[in-house]
Amino acid sequence: MDAKTGFFYLFSVVLLFAAFRVITARNPVHAVLYLMLAFSQASAVWLLLKAEFLAITLVLVYLGAVMVLFLFVVMMLDIDVDSLRKGFWKHFPLAALMGSVVALEMAAVLLGGFRLTEEPSTAAMTEAAAKGIQYSNAQEIGKLLYTQYIYPIEIAAMILLVAMVAAIALTLRQRKDSKFVDASEQVRVRSRDRVKLVKVAVTRKAEAASASAPEQSK
């Protein structure tokens, strides 16, 4: 067994352990930390498989942004773990059934790739070397995404856009104590609507009070 195979098994064992601890950890913060460890090990496995672009994307996007956001949200929400554990065994059969179905679907899709005896990019690398062009995984992924898989990419982008707009609409609440100004009303305003001059006549009481004030001071 060479060094590459040894690192592959090492990263895979740590990845499986971290994934198991994500769903079994009692503390939600610890579960998020184990999930970050699982993502880091997955990126290391992708590096061994010569998928540098996917590995760097996983580290930058998930570990650098998404998981940090999850960690802060979990720490600020102060989740009551005891209330979440109620009804766990009640829903466990359905969850186990759904997990088994997902595992079987993933196995059916991935088993074809595990039967490959040579690297998928060997032919592309040989062709690029013959033409004197440096082979790039990111370039090949970009060609596939925007040529062969352009319609799934567009559909996924629309779904993500709808989900983002729906999340903003669900969380947006209008405060009752906030002041709201209509810009159209400000544009259509006229000076006579803002200022009104009222002529007030002097009353006798005011004159009597002003006349009696010097007498009281004496």
mmCIF file of C-alpha atoms in Angstrom, residues 4-218:
data_model
loop_
_atom_site.group_PDB
_atom_site.id
_atom_site.type_symbol
_atom_site.label_atom_id
_atom_site.label_comp_id
_atom_site.label_asym_id
_atom_site.label_seq_id
_atom_site.Cartn_x
_atom_site.Cartn_y
_atom_site.Cartn_z
ATOM 1 C CA LYS A 4 -1.712 7.914 -1.365
ATOM 2 C CA THR A 5 -3.830 4.912 -0.432
ATOM 3 C CA GLY A 6 -2.881 5.273 3.221
ATOM 4 C CA PHE A 7 -3.938 8.929 3.268
ATOM 5 C CA PHE A 8 -7.172 8.013 1.523
ATOM 6 C CA TYR A 9 -8.101 5.487 4.207
ATOM 7 C CA LEU A 10 -7.044 7.897 6.962
ATOM 8 C CA PHE A 11 -9.194 10.731 5.627
ATOM 9 C CA SER A 12 -12.092 8.360 4.977
ATOM 10 C CA VAL A 13 -12.062 6.954 8.522
ATOM 11 C CA VAL A 14 -11.982 10.427 10.048
ATOM 12 C CA LEU A 15 -14.750 11.517 7.670
ATOM 13 C CA LEU A 16 -17.016 8.615 8.663
ATOM 14 C CA PHE A 17 -16.351 9.216 12.356
ATOM 15 C CA ALA A 18 -17.115 12.937 12.040
ATOM 16 C CA ALA A 19 -20.304 12.255 10.076
ATOM 17 C CA PHE A 20 -21.458 9.768 12.715
ATOM 18 C CA ARG A 21 -20.770 12.257 15.493
ATOM 19 C CA VAL A 22 -22.773 14.949 13.668
ATOM 20 C CA ILE A 23 -25.988 13.000 14.208
ATOM 21 C CA THR A 24 -25.121 11.580 17.626
ATOM 22 C CA ALA A 25 -23.587 14.585 19.419
ATOM 23 C CA ARG A 26 -25.712 15.876 22.302
ATOM 24 C CA ASN A 27 -24.549 19.475 21.974
ATOM 25 C CA PRO A 28 -25.597 21.280 18.749
ATOM 26 C CA VAL A 29 -22.377 23.319 18.762
ATOM 27 C CA HIS A 30 -20.309 20.131 18.899
ATOM 28 C CA ALA A 31 -22.390 18.725 16.016
ATOM 29 C CA VAL A 32 -21.576 21.765 13.881
ATOM 30 C CA LEU A 33 -17.878 21.449 14.698
ATOM 31 C CA TYR A 34 -17.922 17.771 13.719
ATOM 32 C CA LEU A 35 -19.649 18.750 10.474
ATOM 33 C CA MET A 36 -16.847 21.212 9.741
ATOM 34 C CA LEU A 37 -14.338 18.409 10.378
ATOM 35 C CA ALA A 38 -16.252 16.158 7.982
ATOM 36 C CA PHE A 39 -16.146 18.818 5.252
ATOM 37 C CA SER A 40 -12.407 19.304 5.704
ATOM 38 C CA GLN A 41 -11.767 15.562 5.368
ATOM 39 C CA ALA A 42 -13.990 15.392 2.284
ATOM 40 C CA SER A 43 -11.979 18.183 0.674
ATOM 41 C CA ALA A 44 -8.775 16.249 1.431
ATOM 42 C CA VAL A 45 -10.227 13.166 -0.269
ATOM 43 C CA TRP A 46 -11.109 15.268 -3.318
ATOM 44 C CA LEU A 47 -7.540 16.533 -3.443
ATOM 45 C CA LEU A 48 -6.320 12.946 -3.585
ATOM 46 C CA LEU A 49 -8.763 12.333 -6.450
ATOM 47 C CA LYS A 50 -7.277 15.315 -8.356
ATOM 48 C CA ALA A 51 -10.441 17.402 -7.984
ATOM 49 C CA GLU A 52 -8.664 20.514 -6.724
ATOM 50 C CA PHE A 53 -11.405 22.928 -7.752
ATOM 51 C CA LEU A 54 -14.098 21.081 -5.805
ATOM 52 C CA ALA A 55 -11.833 20.753 -2.767
ATOM 53 C CA ILE A 56 -11.002 24.464 -2.652
ATOM 54 C CA THR A 57 -14.664 25.371 -3.261
ATOM 55 C CA LEU A 58 -15.748 23.164 -0.374
ATOM 56 C CA VAL A 59 -13.228 24.780 1.968
ATOM 57 C CA LEU A 60 -13.940 28.368 0.931
ATOM 58 C CA VAL A 61 -17.725 28.195 0.633
ATOM 59 C CA TYR A 62 -18.784 25.737 3.323
ATOM 60 C CA LEU A 63 -16.006 25.942 5.890
ATOM 61 C CA GLY A 64 -15.301 29.617 5.310
ATOM 62 C CA ALA A 65 -18.844 30.987 5.164
ATOM 63 C CA VAL A 66 -21.794 28.642 5.548
ATOM 64 C CA MET A 67 -20.613 26.594 8.513
ATOM 65 C CA VAL A 68 -19.357 29.653 10.390
ATOM 66 C CA LEU A 69 -22.786 31.202 9.900
ATOM 67 C CA PHE A 70 -24.444 27.998 11.137
ATOM 68 C CA LEU A 71 -22.191 28.005 14.189
ATOM 69 C CA PHE A 72 -23.066 31.586 15.111
ATOM 70 C CA VAL A 73 -26.782 30.956 14.566
ATOM 71 C CA VAL A 74 -26.754 27.834 16.735
ATOM 72 C CA MET A 75 -24.860 29.648 19.500
ATOM 73 C CA MET A 76 -27.236 32.628 19.445
ATOM 74 C CA LEU A 77 -30.513 30.671 19.281
ATOM 75 C CA ASP A 78 -30.015 28.952 22.662
ATOM 76 C CA ILE A 79 -31.735 25.765 21.507
ATOM 77 C CA ASP A 80 -33.535 23.678 24.099
ATOM 78 C CA VAL A 81 -32.088 20.240 23.404
ATOM 79 C CA ASP A 82 -34.414 18.423 25.811
ATOM 80 C CA SER A 83 -37.509 19.585 23.941
ATOM 81 C CA LEU A 84 -36.007 18.499 20.617
ATOM 82 C CA ARG A 85 -35.371 14.984 21.910
ATOM 83 C CA LYS A 86 -39.031 14.433 22.709
ATOM 84 C CA GLY A 87 -40.624 12.075 20.214
ATOM 85 C CA PHE A 88 -37.278 10.861 18.847
ATOM 86 C CA TRP A 89 -38.134 7.156 18.995
ATOM 87 C CA LYS A 90 -41.625 7.917 17.726
ATOM 88 C CA HIS A 91 -40.283 9.266 14.422
ATOM 89 C CA PHE A 92 -37.238 6.977 14.272
ATOM 90 C CA PRO A 93 -38.810 4.255 12.026
ATOM 91 C CA LEU A 94 -39.847 6.787 9.378
ATOM 92 C CA ALA A 95 -36.443 8.498 9.546
ATOM 93 C CA ALA A 96 -34.646 5.160 9.236
ATOM 94 C CA LEU A 97 -36.789 4.222 6.230
ATOM 95 C CA MET A 98 -36.083 7.517 4.478
ATOM 96 C CA GLY A 99 -32.363 7.222 5.260
ATOM 97 C CA SER A 100 -32.272 3.710 3.808
ATOM 98 C CA VAL A 101 -33.990 4.869 0.621
ATOM 99 C CA VAL A 102 -31.512 7.741 0.205
ATOM 100 C CA ALA A 103 -28.572 5.388 0.858
ATOM 101 C CA LEU A 104 -29.827 2.907 -1.751
ATOM 102 C CA GLU A 105 -30.311 5.671 -4.325
ATOM 103 C CA MET A 106 -26.804 7.000 -3.744
ATOM 104 C CA ALA A 107 -25.361 3.491 -3.950
ATOM 105 C CA ALA A 108 -27.167 2.850 -7.237
ATOM 106 C CA VAL A 109 -25.772 6.058 -8.721
ATOM 107 C CA LEU A 110 -22.213 5.785 -7.384
ATOM 108 C CA LEU A 111 -21.546 2.088 -7.881
ATOM 109 C CA GLY A 112 -21.001 2.654 -11.594
ATOM 110 C CA GLY A 113 -18.222 5.129 -10.845
ATOM 111 C CA PHE A 114 -16.522 2.786 -8.379
ATOM 112 C CA ARG A 115 -16.085 0.171 -11.114
ATOM 113 C CA LEU A 116 -13.764 2.422 -13.127
ATOM 114 C CA THR A 117 -10.252 1.012 -13.370
ATOM 115 C CA GLU A 118 -8.537 4.182 -14.632
ATOM 116 C CA GLU A 119 -8.787 7.867 -13.905
ATOM 117 C CA PRO A 120 -11.567 9.567 -15.882
ATOM 118 C CA SER A 121 -9.349 12.526 -16.784
ATOM 119 C CA THR A 122 -6.499 10.457 -18.281
ATOM 120 C CA ALA A 123 -7.767 10.793 -21.842
ATOM 121 C CA ALA A 124 -8.339 14.542 -21.489
ATOM 122 C CA MET A 125 -4.898 15.029 -19.941
ATOM 123 C CA THR A 126 -3.247 13.042 -22.740
ATOM 124 C CA GLU A 127 -5.090 15.066 -25.397
ATOM 125 C CA ALA A 128 -4.156 18.354 -23.737
ATOM 126 C CA ALA A 129 -0.506 17.295 -23.437
ATOM 127 C CA ALA A 130 -0.432 16.362 -27.134
ATOM 128 C CA LYS A 131 -1.696 19.826 -28.072
ATOM 129 C CA GLY A 132 0.724 21.525 -25.691
ATOM 130 C CA ILE A 133 -2.065 22.897 -23.507
ATOM 131 C CA GLN A 134 -1.955 22.788 -19.720
ATOM 132 C CA TYR A 135 -4.825 20.693 -18.362
ATOM 133 C CA SER A 136 -7.113 22.372 -15.824
ATOM 134 C CA ASN A 137 -9.883 20.717 -13.826
ATOM 135 C CA ALA A 138 -11.683 24.037 -13.298
ATOM 136 C CA GLN A 139 -11.754 24.668 -17.039
ATOM 137 C CA GLU A 140 -13.159 21.208 -17.782
ATOM 138 C CA ILE A 141 -15.829 21.607 -15.090
ATOM 139 C CA GLY A 142 -16.785 24.996 -16.522
ATOM 140 C CA LYS A 143 -17.147 23.510 -20.004
ATOM 141 C CA LEU A 144 -19.430 20.755 -18.717
ATOM 142 C CA LEU A 145 -21.542 23.074 -16.557
ATOM 143 C CA TYR A 146 -22.192 25.627 -19.291
ATOM 144 C CA THR A 147 -22.573 23.218 -22.223
ATOM 145 C CA GLN A 148 -23.902 19.797 -21.303
ATOM 146 C CA TYR A 149 -25.493 20.704 -17.951
ATOM 147 C CA ILE A 150 -26.625 24.266 -18.707
ATOM 148 C CA TYR A 151 -30.346 23.534 -18.191
ATOM 149 C CA PRO A 152 -29.935 21.820 -14.772
ATOM 150 C CA ILE A 153 -27.720 24.740 -13.688
ATOM 151 C CA GLU A 154 -30.376 27.270 -14.734
ATOM 152 C CA ILE A 155 -33.128 25.297 -12.976
ATOM 153 C CA ALA A 156 -31.065 25.052 -9.786
ATOM 154 C CA ALA A 157 -30.362 28.788 -9.930
ATOM 155 C CA MET A 158 -34.086 29.576 -10.257
ATOM 156 C CA ILE A 159 -34.922 27.264 -7.340
ATOM 157 C CA LEU A 160 -32.281 28.935 -5.156
ATOM 158 C CA LEU A 161 -33.572 32.383 -6.152
ATOM 159 C CA VAL A 162 -37.161 31.436 -5.269
ATOM 160 C CA ALA A 163 -35.982 29.971 -1.956
ATOM 161 C CA MET A 164 -34.034 33.145 -1.125
ATOM 162 C CA VAL A 165 -36.992 35.415 -1.938
ATOM 163 C CA ALA A 166 -39.346 33.165 0.071
ATOM 164 C CA ALA A 167 -37.013 33.209 3.082
ATOM 165 C CA ILE A 168 -36.842 37.010 2.971
ATOM 166 C CA ALA A 169 -40.615 37.295 2.618
ATOM 167 C CA LEU A 170 -41.260 34.924 5.527
ATOM 168 C CA THR A 171 -38.845 36.661 7.884
ATOM 169 C CA LEU A 172 -39.781 40.225 6.910
ATOM 170 C CA ARG A 173 -42.046 41.739 9.531
ATOM 171 C CA GLN A 174 -43.265 45.328 9.502
ATOM 172 C CA ARG A 175 -42.650 47.039 12.813
ATOM 173 C CA LYS A 176 -45.521 49.032 14.258
ATOM 174 C CA ASP A 177 -43.269 51.544 15.995
ATOM 175 C CA SER A 178 -41.261 52.411 12.880
ATOM 176 C CA LYS A 179 -41.959 55.586 10.910
ATOM 177 C CA PHE A 180 -42.811 55.157 7.258
ATOM 178 C CA VAL A 181 -42.477 57.889 4.639
ATOM 179 C CA ASP A 182 -44.064 57.651 1.203
ATOM 180 C CA ALA A 183 -41.720 59.160 -1.377
ATOM 181 C CA SER A 184 -44.562 59.838 -3.853
ATOM 182 C CA GLU A 185 -46.374 61.991 -1.289
ATOM 183 C CA GLN A 186 -43.193 63.978 -0.687
ATOM 184 C CA VAL A 187 -42.825 64.639 -4.400
ATOM 185 C CA ARG A 188 -46.442 65.801 -4.823
ATOM 186 C CA VAL A 189 -46.401 68.078 -1.748
ATOM 187 C CA ARG A 190 -47.166 71.797 -2.101
ATOM 188 C CA SER A 191 -46.081 74.698 0.086
ATOM 189 C CA ARG A 192 -49.627 75.691 1.014
ATOM 190 C CA ASP A 193 -50.238 72.161 2.280
ATOM 191 C CA ARG A 194 -47.315 72.428 4.653
ATOM 192 C CA VAL A 195 -47.635 75.972 6.062
ATOM 193 C CA LYS A 196 -50.916 77.669 6.992
ATOM 194 C CA LEU A 197 -50.948 81.230 8.347
ATOM 195 C CA VAL A 198 -53.725 81.903 10.838
ATOM 196 C CA LYS A 199 -54.578 85.462 11.969
ATOM 197 C CA VAL A 200 -55.404 85.482 15.673
ATOM 198 C CA ALA A 201 -57.093 88.539 17.179
ATOM 199 C CA VAL A 202 -55.892 89.958 20.492
ATOM 200 C CA THR A 203 -58.310 89.165 23.295
ATOM 201 C CA ARG A 204 -59.329 91.445 26.189
ATOM 202 C CA LYS A 205 -58.022 88.969 28.756
ATOM 203 C CA ALA A 206 -54.570 89.154 27.307
ATOM 204 C CA GLU A 207 -54.629 92.974 27.407
ATOM 205 C CA ALA A 208 -55.858 92.983 31.043
ATOM 206 C CA ALA A 209 -53.158 90.521 32.068
ATOM 207 C CA SER A 210 -50.459 92.631 30.428
ATOM 208 C CA ALA A 211 -51.791 95.787 32.170
ATOM 209 C CA SER A 212 -51.964 94.182 35.613
ATOM 210 C CA ALA A 213 -48.457 92.771 35.439
ATOM 211 C CA PRO A 214 -46.665 96.126 36.170
ATOM 212 C CA GLU A 215 -49.004 96.828 39.090
ATOM 213 C CA GLN A 216 -48.223 93.451 40.682
ATOM 214 C CA SER A 217 -44.516 94.093 40.324
ATOM 215 C CA LYS A 218 -44.857 97.327 42.305
#
